mmCIF file of C-alpha atoms in Angstrom:
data_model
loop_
_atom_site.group_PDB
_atom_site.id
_atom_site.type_symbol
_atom_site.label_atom_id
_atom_site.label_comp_id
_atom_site.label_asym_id
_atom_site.label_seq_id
_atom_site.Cartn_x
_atom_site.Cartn_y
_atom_site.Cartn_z
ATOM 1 C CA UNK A 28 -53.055 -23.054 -46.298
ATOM 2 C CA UNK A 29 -51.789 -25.414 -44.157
ATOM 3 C CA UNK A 30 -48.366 -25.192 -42.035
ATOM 4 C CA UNK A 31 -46.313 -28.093 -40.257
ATOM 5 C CA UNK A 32 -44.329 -27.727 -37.217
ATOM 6 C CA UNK A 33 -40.365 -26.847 -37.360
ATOM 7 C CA UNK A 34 -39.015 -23.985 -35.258
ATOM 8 C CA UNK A 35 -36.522 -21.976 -37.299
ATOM 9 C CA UNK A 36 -37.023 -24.039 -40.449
ATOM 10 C CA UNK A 37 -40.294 -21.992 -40.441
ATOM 11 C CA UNK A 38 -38.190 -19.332 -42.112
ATOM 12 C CA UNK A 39 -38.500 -21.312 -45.645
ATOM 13 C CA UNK A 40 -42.226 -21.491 -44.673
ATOM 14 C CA UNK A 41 -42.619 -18.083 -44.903
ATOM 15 C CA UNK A 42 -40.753 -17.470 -48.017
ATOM 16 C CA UNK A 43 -42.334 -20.272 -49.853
ATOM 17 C CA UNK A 44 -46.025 -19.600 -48.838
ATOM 18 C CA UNK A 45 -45.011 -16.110 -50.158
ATOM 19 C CA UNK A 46 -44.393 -16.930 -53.295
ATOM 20 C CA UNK A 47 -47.553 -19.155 -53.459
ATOM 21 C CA UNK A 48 -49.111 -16.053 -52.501
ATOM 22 C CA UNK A 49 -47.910 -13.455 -54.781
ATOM 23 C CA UNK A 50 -46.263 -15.633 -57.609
ATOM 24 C CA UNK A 51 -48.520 -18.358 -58.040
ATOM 25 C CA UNK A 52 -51.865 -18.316 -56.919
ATOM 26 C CA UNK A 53 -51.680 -14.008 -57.099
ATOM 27 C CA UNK A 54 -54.392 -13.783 -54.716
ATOM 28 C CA UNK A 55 -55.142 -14.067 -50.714
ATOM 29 C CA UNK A 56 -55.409 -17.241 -48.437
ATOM 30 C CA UNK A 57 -58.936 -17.172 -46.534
ATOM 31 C CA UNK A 58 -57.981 -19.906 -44.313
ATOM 32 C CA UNK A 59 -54.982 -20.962 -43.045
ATOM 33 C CA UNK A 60 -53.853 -23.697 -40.136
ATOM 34 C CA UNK A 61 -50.837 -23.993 -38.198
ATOM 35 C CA UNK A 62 -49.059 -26.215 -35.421
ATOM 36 C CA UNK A 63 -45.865 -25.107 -33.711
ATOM 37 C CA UNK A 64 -43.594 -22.475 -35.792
ATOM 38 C CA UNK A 65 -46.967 -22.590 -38.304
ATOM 39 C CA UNK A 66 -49.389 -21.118 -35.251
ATOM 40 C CA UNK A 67 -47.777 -17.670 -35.222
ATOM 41 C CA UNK A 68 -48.036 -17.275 -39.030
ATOM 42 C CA UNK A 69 -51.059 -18.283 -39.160
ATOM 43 C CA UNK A 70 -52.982 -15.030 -38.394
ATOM 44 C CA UNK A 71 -50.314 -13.194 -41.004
ATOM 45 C CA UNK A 72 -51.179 -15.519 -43.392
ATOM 46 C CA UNK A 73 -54.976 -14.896 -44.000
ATOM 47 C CA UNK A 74 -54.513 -11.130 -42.681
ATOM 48 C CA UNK A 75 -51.960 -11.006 -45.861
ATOM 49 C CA UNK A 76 -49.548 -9.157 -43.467
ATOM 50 C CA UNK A 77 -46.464 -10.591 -45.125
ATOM 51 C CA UNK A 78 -44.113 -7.677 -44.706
ATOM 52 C CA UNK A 79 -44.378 -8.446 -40.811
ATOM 53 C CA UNK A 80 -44.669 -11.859 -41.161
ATOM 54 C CA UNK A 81 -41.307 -11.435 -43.095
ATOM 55 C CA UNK A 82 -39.571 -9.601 -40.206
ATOM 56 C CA UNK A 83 -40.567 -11.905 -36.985
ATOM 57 C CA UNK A 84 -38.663 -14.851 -39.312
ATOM 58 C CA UNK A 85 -35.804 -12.935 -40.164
ATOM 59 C CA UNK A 86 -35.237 -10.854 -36.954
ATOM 60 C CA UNK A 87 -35.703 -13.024 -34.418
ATOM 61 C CA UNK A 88 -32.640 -14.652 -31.902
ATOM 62 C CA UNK A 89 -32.574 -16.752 -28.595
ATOM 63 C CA UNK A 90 -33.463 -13.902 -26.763
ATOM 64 C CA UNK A 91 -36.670 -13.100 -28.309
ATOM 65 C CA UNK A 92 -37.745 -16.444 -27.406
ATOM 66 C CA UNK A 93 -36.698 -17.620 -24.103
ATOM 67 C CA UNK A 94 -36.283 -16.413 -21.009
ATOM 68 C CA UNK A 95 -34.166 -19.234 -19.997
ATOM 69 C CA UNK A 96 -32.313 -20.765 -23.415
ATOM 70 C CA UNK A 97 -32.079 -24.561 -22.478
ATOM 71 C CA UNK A 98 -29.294 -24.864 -25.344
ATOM 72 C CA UNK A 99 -25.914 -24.364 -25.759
ATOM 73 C CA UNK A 100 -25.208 -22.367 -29.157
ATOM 74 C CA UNK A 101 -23.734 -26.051 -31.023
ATOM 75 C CA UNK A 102 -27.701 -26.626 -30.455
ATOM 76 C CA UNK A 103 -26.968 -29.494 -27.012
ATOM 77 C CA UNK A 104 -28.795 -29.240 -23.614
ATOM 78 C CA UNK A 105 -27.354 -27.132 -21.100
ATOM 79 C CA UNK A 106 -26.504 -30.037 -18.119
ATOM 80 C CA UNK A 107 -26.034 -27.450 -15.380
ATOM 81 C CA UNK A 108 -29.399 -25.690 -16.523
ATOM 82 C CA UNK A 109 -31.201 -29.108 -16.756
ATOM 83 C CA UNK A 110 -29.727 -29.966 -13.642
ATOM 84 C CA UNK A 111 -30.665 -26.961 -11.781
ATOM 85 C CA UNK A 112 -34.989 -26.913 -13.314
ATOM 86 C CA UNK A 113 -35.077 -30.676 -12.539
ATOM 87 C CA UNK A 114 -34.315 -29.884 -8.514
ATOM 88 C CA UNK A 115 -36.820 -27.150 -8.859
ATOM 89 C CA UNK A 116 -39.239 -29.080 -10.209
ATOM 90 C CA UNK A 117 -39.824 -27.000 -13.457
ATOM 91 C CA UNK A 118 -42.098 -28.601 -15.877
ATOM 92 C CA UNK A 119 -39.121 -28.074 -19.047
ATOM 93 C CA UNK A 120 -35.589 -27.201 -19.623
ATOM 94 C CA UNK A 121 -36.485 -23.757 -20.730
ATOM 95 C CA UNK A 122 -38.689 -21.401 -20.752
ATOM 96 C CA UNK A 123 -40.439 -19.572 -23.419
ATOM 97 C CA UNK A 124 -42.649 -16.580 -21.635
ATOM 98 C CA UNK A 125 -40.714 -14.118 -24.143
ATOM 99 C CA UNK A 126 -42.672 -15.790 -27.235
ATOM 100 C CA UNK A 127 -46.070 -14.822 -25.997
ATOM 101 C CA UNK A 128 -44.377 -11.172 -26.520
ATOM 102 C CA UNK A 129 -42.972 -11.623 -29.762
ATOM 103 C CA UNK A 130 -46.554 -13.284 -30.929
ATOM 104 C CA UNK A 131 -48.480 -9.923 -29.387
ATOM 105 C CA UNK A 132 -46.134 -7.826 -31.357
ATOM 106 C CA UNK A 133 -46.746 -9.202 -34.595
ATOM 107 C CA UNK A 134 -50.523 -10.353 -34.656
ATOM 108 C CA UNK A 135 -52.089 -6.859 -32.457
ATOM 109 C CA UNK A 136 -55.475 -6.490 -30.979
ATOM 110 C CA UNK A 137 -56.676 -4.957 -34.231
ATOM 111 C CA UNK A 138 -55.941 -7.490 -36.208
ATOM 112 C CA UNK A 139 -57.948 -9.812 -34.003
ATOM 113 C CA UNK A 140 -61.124 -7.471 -34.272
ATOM 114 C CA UNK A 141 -60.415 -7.048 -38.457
ATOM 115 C CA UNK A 142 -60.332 -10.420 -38.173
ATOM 116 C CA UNK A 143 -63.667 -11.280 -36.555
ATOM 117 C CA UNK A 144 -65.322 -8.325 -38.575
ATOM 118 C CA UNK A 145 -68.978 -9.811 -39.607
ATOM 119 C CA UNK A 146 -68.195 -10.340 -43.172
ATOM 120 C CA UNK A 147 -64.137 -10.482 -43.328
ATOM 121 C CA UNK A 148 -63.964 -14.295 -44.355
ATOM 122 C CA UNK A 149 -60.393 -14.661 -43.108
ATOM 123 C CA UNK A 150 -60.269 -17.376 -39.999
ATOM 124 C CA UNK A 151 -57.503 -19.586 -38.634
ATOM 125 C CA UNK A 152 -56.752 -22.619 -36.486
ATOM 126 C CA UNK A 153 -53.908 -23.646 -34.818
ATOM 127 C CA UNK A 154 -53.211 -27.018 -33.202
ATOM 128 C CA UNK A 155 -53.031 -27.687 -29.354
ATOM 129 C CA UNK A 156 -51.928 -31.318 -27.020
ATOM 130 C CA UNK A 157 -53.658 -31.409 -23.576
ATOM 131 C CA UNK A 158 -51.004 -32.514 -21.622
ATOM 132 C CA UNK A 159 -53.493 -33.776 -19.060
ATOM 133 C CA UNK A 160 -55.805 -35.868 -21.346
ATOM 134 C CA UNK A 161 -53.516 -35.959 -24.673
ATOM 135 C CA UNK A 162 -55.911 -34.984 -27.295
ATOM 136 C CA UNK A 163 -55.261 -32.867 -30.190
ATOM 137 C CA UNK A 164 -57.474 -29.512 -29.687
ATOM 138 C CA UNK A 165 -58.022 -27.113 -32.579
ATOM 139 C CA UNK A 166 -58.748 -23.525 -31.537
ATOM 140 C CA UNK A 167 -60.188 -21.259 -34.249
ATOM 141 C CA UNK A 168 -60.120 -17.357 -34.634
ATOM 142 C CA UNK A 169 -63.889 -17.466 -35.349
ATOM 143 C CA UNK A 170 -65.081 -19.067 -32.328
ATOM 144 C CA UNK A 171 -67.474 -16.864 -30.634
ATOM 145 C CA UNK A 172 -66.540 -15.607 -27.221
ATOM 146 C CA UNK A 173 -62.963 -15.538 -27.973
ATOM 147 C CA UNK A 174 -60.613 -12.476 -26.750
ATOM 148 C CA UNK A 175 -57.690 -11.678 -28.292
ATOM 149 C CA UNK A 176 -55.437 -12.925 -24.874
ATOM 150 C CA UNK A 177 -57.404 -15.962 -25.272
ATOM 151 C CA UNK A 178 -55.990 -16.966 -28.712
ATOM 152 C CA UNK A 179 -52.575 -15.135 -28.314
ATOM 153 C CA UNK A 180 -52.301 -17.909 -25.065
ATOM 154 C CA UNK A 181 -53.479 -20.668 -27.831
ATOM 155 C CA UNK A 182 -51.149 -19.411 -30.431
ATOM 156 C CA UNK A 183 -48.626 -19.463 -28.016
ATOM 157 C CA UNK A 184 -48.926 -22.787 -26.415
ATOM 158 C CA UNK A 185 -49.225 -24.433 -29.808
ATOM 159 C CA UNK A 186 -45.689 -23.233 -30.401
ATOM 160 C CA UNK A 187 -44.354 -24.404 -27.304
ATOM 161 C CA UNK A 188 -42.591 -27.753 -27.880
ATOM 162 C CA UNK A 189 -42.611 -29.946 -24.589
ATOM 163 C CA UNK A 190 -39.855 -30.554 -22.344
ATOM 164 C CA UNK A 191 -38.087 -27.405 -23.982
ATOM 165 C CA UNK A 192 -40.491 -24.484 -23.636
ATOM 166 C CA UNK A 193 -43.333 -23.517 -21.094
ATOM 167 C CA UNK A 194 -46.038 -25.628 -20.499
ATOM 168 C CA UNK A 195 -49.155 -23.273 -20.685
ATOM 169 C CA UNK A 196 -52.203 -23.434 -18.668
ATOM 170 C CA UNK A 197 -55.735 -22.616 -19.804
ATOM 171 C CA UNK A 198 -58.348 -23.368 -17.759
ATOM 172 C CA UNK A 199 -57.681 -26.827 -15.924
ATOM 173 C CA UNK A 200 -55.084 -28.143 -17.959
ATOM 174 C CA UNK A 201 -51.903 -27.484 -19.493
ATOM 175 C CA UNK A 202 -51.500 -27.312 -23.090
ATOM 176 C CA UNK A 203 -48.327 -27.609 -25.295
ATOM 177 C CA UNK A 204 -46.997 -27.698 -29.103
ATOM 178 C CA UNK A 205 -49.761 -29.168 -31.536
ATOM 179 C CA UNK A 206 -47.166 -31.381 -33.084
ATOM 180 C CA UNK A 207 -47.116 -33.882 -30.521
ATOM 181 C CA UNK A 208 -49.815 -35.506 -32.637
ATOM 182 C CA UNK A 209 -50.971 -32.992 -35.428
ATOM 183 C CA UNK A 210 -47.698 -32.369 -36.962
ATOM 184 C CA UNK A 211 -49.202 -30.868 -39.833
ATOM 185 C CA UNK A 212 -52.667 -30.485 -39.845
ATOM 186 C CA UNK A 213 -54.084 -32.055 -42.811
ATOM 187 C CA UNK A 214 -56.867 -34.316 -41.566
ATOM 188 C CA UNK A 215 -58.739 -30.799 -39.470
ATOM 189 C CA UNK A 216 -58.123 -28.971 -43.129
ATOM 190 C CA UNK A 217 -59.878 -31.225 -45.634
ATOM 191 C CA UNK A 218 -62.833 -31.336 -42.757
ATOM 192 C CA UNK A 219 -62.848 -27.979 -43.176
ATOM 193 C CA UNK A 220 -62.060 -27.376 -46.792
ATOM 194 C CA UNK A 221 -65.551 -29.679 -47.374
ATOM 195 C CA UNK A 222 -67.726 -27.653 -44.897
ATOM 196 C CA UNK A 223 -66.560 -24.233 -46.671
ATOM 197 C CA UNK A 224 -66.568 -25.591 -50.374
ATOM 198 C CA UNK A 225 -62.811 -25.051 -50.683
ATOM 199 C CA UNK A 226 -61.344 -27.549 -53.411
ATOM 200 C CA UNK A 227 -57.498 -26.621 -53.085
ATOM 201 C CA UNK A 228 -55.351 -26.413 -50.032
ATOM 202 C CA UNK A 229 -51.803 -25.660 -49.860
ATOM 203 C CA UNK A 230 -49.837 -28.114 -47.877
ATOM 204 C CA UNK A 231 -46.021 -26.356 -46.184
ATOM 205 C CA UNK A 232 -43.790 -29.681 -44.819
ATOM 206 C CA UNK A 233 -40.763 -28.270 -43.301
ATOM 207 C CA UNK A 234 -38.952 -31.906 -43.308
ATOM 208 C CA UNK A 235 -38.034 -33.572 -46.626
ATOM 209 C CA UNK A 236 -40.206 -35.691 -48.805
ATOM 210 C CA UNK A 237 -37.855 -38.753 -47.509
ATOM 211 C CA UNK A 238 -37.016 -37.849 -43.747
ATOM 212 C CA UNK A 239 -33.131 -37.413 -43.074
ATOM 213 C CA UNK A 240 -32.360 -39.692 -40.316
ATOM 214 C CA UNK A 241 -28.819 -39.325 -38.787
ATOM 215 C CA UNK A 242 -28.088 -43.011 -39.010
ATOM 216 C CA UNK A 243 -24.357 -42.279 -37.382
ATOM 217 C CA UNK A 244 -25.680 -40.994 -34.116
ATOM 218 C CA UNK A 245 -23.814 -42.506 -30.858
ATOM 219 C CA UNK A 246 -25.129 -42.024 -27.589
ATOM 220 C CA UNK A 247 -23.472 -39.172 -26.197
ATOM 221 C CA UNK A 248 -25.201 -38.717 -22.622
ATOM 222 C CA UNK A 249 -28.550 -38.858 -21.535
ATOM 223 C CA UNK A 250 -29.813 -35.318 -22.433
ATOM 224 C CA UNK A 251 -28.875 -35.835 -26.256
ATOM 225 C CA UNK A 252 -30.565 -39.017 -26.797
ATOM 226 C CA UNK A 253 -33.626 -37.698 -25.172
ATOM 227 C CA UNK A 254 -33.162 -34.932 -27.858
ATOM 228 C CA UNK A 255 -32.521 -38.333 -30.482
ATOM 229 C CA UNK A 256 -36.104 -39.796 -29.440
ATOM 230 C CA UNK A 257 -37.583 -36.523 -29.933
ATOM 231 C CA UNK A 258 -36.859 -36.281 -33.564
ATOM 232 C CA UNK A 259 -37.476 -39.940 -34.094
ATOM 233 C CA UNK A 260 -40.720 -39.124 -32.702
ATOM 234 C CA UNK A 261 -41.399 -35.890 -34.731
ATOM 235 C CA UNK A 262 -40.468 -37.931 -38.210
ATOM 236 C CA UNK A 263 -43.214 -40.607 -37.128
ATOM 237 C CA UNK A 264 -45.918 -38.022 -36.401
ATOM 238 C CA UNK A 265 -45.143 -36.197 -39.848
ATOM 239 C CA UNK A 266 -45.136 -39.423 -41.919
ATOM 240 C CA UNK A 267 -48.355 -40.679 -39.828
ATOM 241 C CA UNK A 268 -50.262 -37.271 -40.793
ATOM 242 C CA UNK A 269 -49.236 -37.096 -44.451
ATOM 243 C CA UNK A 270 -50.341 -40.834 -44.874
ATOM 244 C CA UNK A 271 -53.771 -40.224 -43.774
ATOM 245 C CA UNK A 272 -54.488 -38.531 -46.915
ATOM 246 C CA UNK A 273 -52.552 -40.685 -49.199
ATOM 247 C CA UNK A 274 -54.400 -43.740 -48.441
ATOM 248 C CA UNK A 275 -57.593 -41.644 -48.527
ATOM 249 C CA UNK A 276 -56.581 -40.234 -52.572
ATOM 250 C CA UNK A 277 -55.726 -44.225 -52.823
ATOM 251 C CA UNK A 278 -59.458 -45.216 -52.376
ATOM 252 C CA UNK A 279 -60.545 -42.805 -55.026
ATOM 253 C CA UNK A 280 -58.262 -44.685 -57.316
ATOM 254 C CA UNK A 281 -59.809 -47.632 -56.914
ATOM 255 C CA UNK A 282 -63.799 -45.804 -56.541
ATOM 256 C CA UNK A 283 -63.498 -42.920 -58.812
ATOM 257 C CA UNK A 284 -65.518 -40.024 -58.786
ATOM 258 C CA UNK A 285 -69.531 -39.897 -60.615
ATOM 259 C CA UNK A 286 -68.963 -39.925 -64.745
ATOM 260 C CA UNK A 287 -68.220 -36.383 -65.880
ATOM 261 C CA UNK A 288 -66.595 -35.360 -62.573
ATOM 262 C CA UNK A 289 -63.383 -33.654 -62.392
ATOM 263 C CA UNK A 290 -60.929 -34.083 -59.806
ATOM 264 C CA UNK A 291 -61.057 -30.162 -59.036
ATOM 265 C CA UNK A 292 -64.915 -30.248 -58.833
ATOM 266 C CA UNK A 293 -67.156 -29.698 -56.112
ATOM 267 C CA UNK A 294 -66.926 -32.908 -54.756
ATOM 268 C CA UNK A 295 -63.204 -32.971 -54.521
ATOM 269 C CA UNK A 296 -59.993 -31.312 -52.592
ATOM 270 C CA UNK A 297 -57.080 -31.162 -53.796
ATOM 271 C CA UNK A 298 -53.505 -31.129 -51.592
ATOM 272 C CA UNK A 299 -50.985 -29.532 -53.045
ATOM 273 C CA UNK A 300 -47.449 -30.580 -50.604
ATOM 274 C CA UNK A 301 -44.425 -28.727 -50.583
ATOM 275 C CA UNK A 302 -41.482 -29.858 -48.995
ATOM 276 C CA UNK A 303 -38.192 -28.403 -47.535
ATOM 277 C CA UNK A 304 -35.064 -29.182 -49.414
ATOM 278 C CA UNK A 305 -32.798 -31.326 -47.932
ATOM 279 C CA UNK A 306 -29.695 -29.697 -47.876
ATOM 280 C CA UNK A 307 -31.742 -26.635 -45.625
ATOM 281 C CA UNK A 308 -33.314 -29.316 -43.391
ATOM 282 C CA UNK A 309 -29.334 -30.648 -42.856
ATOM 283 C CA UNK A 310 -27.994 -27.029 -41.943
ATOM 284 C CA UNK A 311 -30.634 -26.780 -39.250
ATOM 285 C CA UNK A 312 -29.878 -30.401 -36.792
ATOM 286 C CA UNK A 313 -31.573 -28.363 -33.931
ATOM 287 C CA UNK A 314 -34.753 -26.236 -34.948
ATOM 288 C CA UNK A 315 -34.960 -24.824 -31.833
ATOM 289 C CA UNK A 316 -31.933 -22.575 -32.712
ATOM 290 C CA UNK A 317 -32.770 -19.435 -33.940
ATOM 291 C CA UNK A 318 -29.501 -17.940 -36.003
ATOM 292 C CA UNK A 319 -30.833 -14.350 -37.270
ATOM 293 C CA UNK A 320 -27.987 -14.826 -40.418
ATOM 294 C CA UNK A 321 -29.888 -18.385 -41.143
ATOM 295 C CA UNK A 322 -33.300 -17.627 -41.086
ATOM 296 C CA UNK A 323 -32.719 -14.487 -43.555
ATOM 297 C CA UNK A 324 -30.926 -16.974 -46.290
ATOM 298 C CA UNK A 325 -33.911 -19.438 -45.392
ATOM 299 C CA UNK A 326 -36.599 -17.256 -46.234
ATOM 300 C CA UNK A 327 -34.588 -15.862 -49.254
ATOM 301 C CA UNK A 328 -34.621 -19.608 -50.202
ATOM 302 C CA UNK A 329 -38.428 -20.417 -49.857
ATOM 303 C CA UNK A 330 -39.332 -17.384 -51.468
ATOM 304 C CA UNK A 331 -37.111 -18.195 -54.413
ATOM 305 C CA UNK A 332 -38.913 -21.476 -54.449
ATOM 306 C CA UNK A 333 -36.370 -23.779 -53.450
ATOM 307 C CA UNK A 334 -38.042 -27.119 -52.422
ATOM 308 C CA UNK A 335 -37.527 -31.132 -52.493
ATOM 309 C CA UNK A 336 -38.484 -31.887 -55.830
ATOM 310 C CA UNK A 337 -41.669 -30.948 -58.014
ATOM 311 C CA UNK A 338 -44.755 -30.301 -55.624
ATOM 312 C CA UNK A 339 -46.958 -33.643 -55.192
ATOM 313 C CA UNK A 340 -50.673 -33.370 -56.050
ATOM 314 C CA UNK A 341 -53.382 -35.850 -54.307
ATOM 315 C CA UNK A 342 -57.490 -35.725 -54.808
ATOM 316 C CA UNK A 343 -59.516 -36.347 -52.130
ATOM 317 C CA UNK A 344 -63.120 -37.330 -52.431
ATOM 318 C CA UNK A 345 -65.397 -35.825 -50.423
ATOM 319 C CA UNK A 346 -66.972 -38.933 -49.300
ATOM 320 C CA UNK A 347 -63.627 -40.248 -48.121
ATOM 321 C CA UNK A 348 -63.138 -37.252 -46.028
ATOM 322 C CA UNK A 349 -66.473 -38.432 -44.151
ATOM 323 C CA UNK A 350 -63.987 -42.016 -42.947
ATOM 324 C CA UNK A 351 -61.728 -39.508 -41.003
#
């Protein structure tokens, strides 16, 4: 399982991988990884805890995220608020200290030792920027050494998107929201998927299959349009990381597989991408807002399998993966 950034859009994220989970595929993911909203699931995912999982997206509010809310409820920048970190020097807008709560009170100590049991075969990754050296760093449950405060803080500063929510410091550096460049992590999941014989992963896109661009925007002061750039930005890094593996299940069309190979055989993955639908994507301008009443019909929604269109299907040859 795979799960892209998108705040409180992660509500139909939930839902849907749900009803992948007990509809569809009627049987647990082993693997599962995550960048921003998708970090925090992560660990429910592949610990099959969807009955809390279900609760964090449909209870939660500003308050259970930040300490200092850098948005007005319409979903704009608070000037006086910006105004007043600038001066102090803060390093964002808000900050987000109450998420590392929220993340302890849904994924527990115990789960992290059930987790690393010899012989559970559940593991997950989430997706990290280095603000100092800006490379993507993936930080898995099974790496040995690890304490549970150590990938709570990773968990944690994978959902933390910059210039919003608290910059988080581990070891030398700072490290912020995954989906700076790994919006959803496909490329680290087919690397995977080929060192642990997987041949299907799930892919959750919490953006449309064609991104909605608000193509009527007018500047309206300085702090929106850096807000404008952002999701610019965030469409670009989506589209880059789902086109990686479309041109890679475009070279098997053109050097197909060894005679009497199938495309779910050994030697192939396939991705299996499910998108948002629009009209959810267009009730939620600013994902950072986290309406309670929302997220409930959201998750309703993904669970009822609402999505953009029919899932789309590629094949990825395992000697393609080795290009990446």
């Amino acid at each position: 399982m795979v799960v892209g950034g998108g705040g409180a859009r992660g509500a139909w994220s939930g839902g849907f991988v749900k009803r992948l989970r007990y509809t569809e595929h009627k049987q647990p993911y082993r693997y599962a990884f995550g960048t921003s909203t998708g970090s925090p699931m992560a660990p429910l995912i592949v610990l099959d805890k969807f009955g809390p999982l279900e609760t964090a997206y449909t209870s939660v509010n500003q308050g259970d995220i930040f300490s200092v809310n850098p948005f007005t409820a319409a979903g704009k920048l608070k000037g006086l608020n910006a105004a007043w970190r600038f001066l102090l020097h803060k390093n964002s807008f808000g900050d987000s200290t109450k998420l590392l709560t929220m993340i302890k009170k849904y994924f527990t100590a115990e789960d992290f030792r059930q987790m690393n049991d010899r012989g559970s075969g559940i593991e997950f990754t989430v997706a990290c920027i280095d603000f100092t050296t800006g490379g993507v760093v993936y930080q898995s449950s099974a790496q040995a050494g690890l304490t549970y405060e150590d990938m709570c803080n990773w968990i944690w500063a994978s959902s933390n998107e910059p210039l919003f929510m608290t910059f988080v410091p581990i070891g030398k550096d700072n490290y912020v929201d995954g989906g700076v460049r790994a919006n959803v992590p496909v490329v680290r999941a087919l690397k995977a998927a080929k060192a642990y014989g997987i041949q299907d992963i799930d892919v959750i896109v919490s953006k449309p299959v064609d991104p909605i661009i608000n193509k009527s925007f007018k500047p309206d002061g300085i702090l929106n349009n850096l807000l404008r750039v952002i999701e610019l930005w965030e469409t670009e890094v989506r589209n880059s990381n789902i086109e990686i593996a479309e041109l890679l299940a475009k070279l098997g069309e053109v050097d197909l597989p060894s005679p009497g190979l199938a495309a779910g055989e050994s030697q192939a993955i396939n991705l299996h991408f499910y998108y948002i639908p629009r009209a959810l994507f267009e009730a939620c301008p600013n994902d950072l807002i986290f309406n309670q009443a929302q997220m409930k019909q959201f998750w309703a929604d993904g669970e009822n399998g609402q999505q953009d269109r029919p899932p789309r299907q590629l094949t990825i040859l395992h000697k393609h993966i080795d290009l990446l």
